[in-house]
Amino acid sequence: SNPELRSQYEVFLNRGSFISERGDMLKGHEAVVYRRKDLDFVVKEPVGGAGTAAVSGYRLAMKSLDDGLMAKTFFVEDLPINVSFKRRILKLALIQERIKPLEQEFIRLVGEKNIDLIIDLLKRKVSLDREILKRGIFIQDPNLKNHGVRANGEVVLIDPGRAVEDPSCD
């Protein structure tokens, strides 16, 4: 990836530490997500490294959906970060634009009983899913938490770790 862009992110990453007790780290099946309130991006560390299906899914989606259908994402190797005040090097990481998960937005709208916005948001998600399918990409886990909504209301894919070209893939 671009060395100048990488150095910009490293400056922000090294201004503080990701603290597990503060909730800065989310551990999932496919990745550990590092996030801090002062950052407008997240860092994802794939569990299992570069050869995993999740990394393949991200690469496929980045190649096919990079024109605004997914969160801006790029890979970085040997990324230094601070975790609980200790230096770590992530062998492989993804840096991704921070976007509110669609699931959280739906919960907020249900709480507000805003039916019109819920329907509109569902339509935008379905439209995104159709466009992804038109491009020959199948998302094996189209959960609401794997989609996000930008501040401008645009719905995008934020976790394409299970993206495949053949829907019969395990």
Coordinates of C-alpha atoms in Angstrom, one line a residue:
S1 CA 0.0 0.0 0.0
N2 CA 0.9 3.7 -0.3
P3 CA 3.8 4.5 2.2
E4 CA 2.7 8.1 2.6
L5 CA -0.9 7.0 3.5
R6 CA 0.5 4.3 5.8
S7 CA 2.6 6.9 7.7
Q8 CA -0.5 9.1 8.2
Y9 CA -2.4 6.3 9.8
E10 CA 0.6 5.3 12.0
V11 CA 0.8 8.8 13.4
F12 CA -2.8 8.6 14.6
L13 CA -2.4 5.0 15.8
N14 CA 0.6 5.8 17.9
R15 CA -1.0 8.8 19.7
G16 CA -2.7 6.4 22.1
S17 CA -3.2 2.8 23.0
F18 CA -6.1 0.4 22.4
I19 CA -7.3 -0.6 25.8
S20 CA -9.3 -3.9 26.1
E21 CA -11.0 -2.8 29.3
R22 CA -12.3 0.3 27.6
G23 CA -13.9 -1.7 24.8
D24 CA -11.4 -0.7 22.2
M25 CA -11.0 -4.3 21.0
L26 CA -13.7 -6.5 19.6
K27 CA -12.8 -10.2 19.1
G28 CA -14.8 -12.0 16.4
H29 CA -14.4 -15.3 14.7
E30 CA -12.6 -13.8 11.7
A31 CA -10.9 -10.7 13.1
V32 CA -10.0 -8.6 16.0
V33 CA -11.2 -5.1 15.5
Y34 CA -9.3 -2.2 17.1
R35 CA -11.2 1.0 17.5
R36 CA -10.9 4.2 19.5
K37 CA -13.2 7.2 19.7
D38 CA -10.6 9.6 18.5
L39 CA -10.1 7.6 15.2
D40 CA -12.3 7.8 12.1
F41 CA -11.0 4.4 11.0
V42 CA -10.8 0.9 12.5
V43 CA -8.0 -1.6 12.3
K44 CA -8.9 -5.2 11.7
E45 CA -6.5 -8.0 12.4
P46 CA -7.6 -11.2 10.6
V47 CA -7.5 -14.3 12.9
G48 CA -5.3 -16.9 11.2
G49 CA -3.4 -14.5 8.9
A50 CA -3.2 -13.9 5.2
G51 CA -4.3 -17.3 4.0
T52 CA -7.8 -17.3 5.6
A53 CA -11.1 -17.2 3.8
A54 CA -11.9 -13.8 5.4
V55 CA -8.8 -12.2 3.8
S56 CA -9.9 -13.8 0.5
G57 CA -13.3 -12.3 0.9
Y58 CA -12.0 -8.9 1.6
R59 CA -9.6 -9.0 -1.4
L60 CA -12.5 -10.1 -3.7
A61 CA -14.8 -7.4 -2.4
M62 CA -12.1 -4.7 -2.6
K63 CA -11.5 -5.7 -6.2
S64 CA -15.2 -5.8 -7.2
L65 CA -16.9 -3.3 -4.9
D66 CA -14.3 -0.5 -4.5
D67 CA -16.5 2.1 -6.2
G68 CA -18.5 3.0 -3.1
L69 CA -20.4 -0.2 -2.4
M70 CA -18.1 -1.0 0.6
A71 CA -16.2 0.9 3.2
K72 CA -12.9 2.3 2.1
T73 CA -10.4 -0.4 3.1
F74 CA -6.7 -1.3 2.5
F75 CA -4.3 -3.9 3.7
V76 CA -1.1 -3.1 5.7
E77 CA 1.7 -5.5 6.6
D78 CA 3.8 -5.2 9.8
L79 CA 1.6 -2.5 11.3
P80 CA 2.9 -1.2 14.7
I81 CA 0.1 -0.4 17.2
N82 CA -0.1 -0.1 21.0
V83 CA -2.4 -2.5 22.8
S84 CA -2.9 -2.0 26.5
F85 CA 0.3 0.2 26.5
K86 CA 2.4 -2.5 24.9
R87 CA 3.9 -2.4 21.4
R88 CA 2.5 -5.0 19.0
I89 CA 3.2 -5.6 15.3
L90 CA 0.3 -6.8 13.3
K91 CA 1.6 -9.0 10.6
L92 CA -1.4 -8.3 8.4
A93 CA -4.0 -5.7 9.1
L94 CA -6.8 -3.9 7.3
I95 CA -7.4 -0.2 7.9
Q96 CA -11.0 0.6 7.2
E97 CA -13.2 3.7 7.2
R98 CA -15.2 3.8 10.4
I99 CA -18.9 3.4 9.7
K100 CA -21.8 2.9 12.0
P101 CA -23.1 -0.7 11.7
L102 CA -26.6 -0.9 10.2
E103 CA -27.8 -3.1 13.1
Q104 CA -27.1 -0.2 15.5
E105 CA -28.9 2.3 13.3
F106 CA -32.0 0.0 13.1
I107 CA -32.0 -0.3 16.9
R108 CA -31.9 3.5 17.2
L109 CA -34.7 3.9 14.7
V110 CA -36.9 1.2 16.3
G111 CA -36.4 3.0 19.6
E112 CA -37.6 6.2 18.0
K113 CA -40.5 4.3 16.2
N114 CA -39.4 6.0 13.0
I115 CA -41.1 3.5 10.6
D116 CA -40.5 5.7 7.5
L117 CA -36.7 5.8 8.0
I118 CA -36.6 2.1 8.8
I119 CA -38.4 1.3 5.5
D120 CA -36.1 3.6 3.6
L121 CA -33.0 2.1 5.2
L122 CA -34.2 -1.4 4.4
K123 CA -34.7 -0.4 0.8
R124 CA -31.2 1.0 0.6
K125 CA -29.8 -2.2 2.0
V126 CA -31.7 -4.3 -0.5
S127 CA -30.6 -2.1 -3.3
L128 CA -26.9 -2.5 -2.2
D129 CA -27.3 -6.3 -1.9
R130 CA -28.8 -6.4 -5.5
E131 CA -25.9 -4.4 -6.9
I132 CA -23.4 -6.7 -5.1
L133 CA -25.1 -9.7 -6.6
K134 CA -25.2 -8.1 -10.1
R135 CA -21.4 -8.0 -9.9
G136 CA -21.2 -11.7 -9.3
I137 CA -20.4 -11.5 -5.6
F138 CA -22.3 -13.5 -3.0
I139 CA -22.1 -12.5 0.6
Q140 CA -22.5 -15.6 2.7
D141 CA -23.5 -13.8 5.8
P142 CA -25.6 -10.8 4.9
N143 CA -26.2 -9.9 8.5
L144 CA -27.1 -6.3 9.4
K145 CA -23.9 -6.0 11.4
N146 CA -21.9 -6.6 8.3
H147 CA -23.4 -3.6 6.6
G148 CA -23.1 0.0 7.7
V149 CA -24.6 3.4 7.2
R150 CA -22.4 6.4 6.5
A151 CA -23.3 9.8 8.1
N152 CA -24.8 10.8 4.7
G153 CA -27.2 7.9 4.8
E154 CA -25.4 5.7 2.3
V155 CA -25.5 2.0 3.0
V156 CA -22.3 0.1 2.3
L157 CA -20.8 -3.3 3.1
I158 CA -18.4 -3.1 6.1
D159 CA -17.5 -6.8 6.6
P160 CA -17.1 -8.7 3.3
G161 CA -15.1 -11.5 5.0
R162 CA -17.4 -14.1 3.6
A163 CA -17.6 -12.7 0.1
V164 CA -17.3 -15.4 -2.6
E165 CA -17.9 -15.7 -6.4
D166 CA -19.5 -19.2 -6.0
P167 CA -22.4 -19.3 -3.6
S168 CA -21.9 -23.1 -3.2
C169 CA -18.6 -22.5 -1.4
D170 CA -18.4 -23.7 2.2

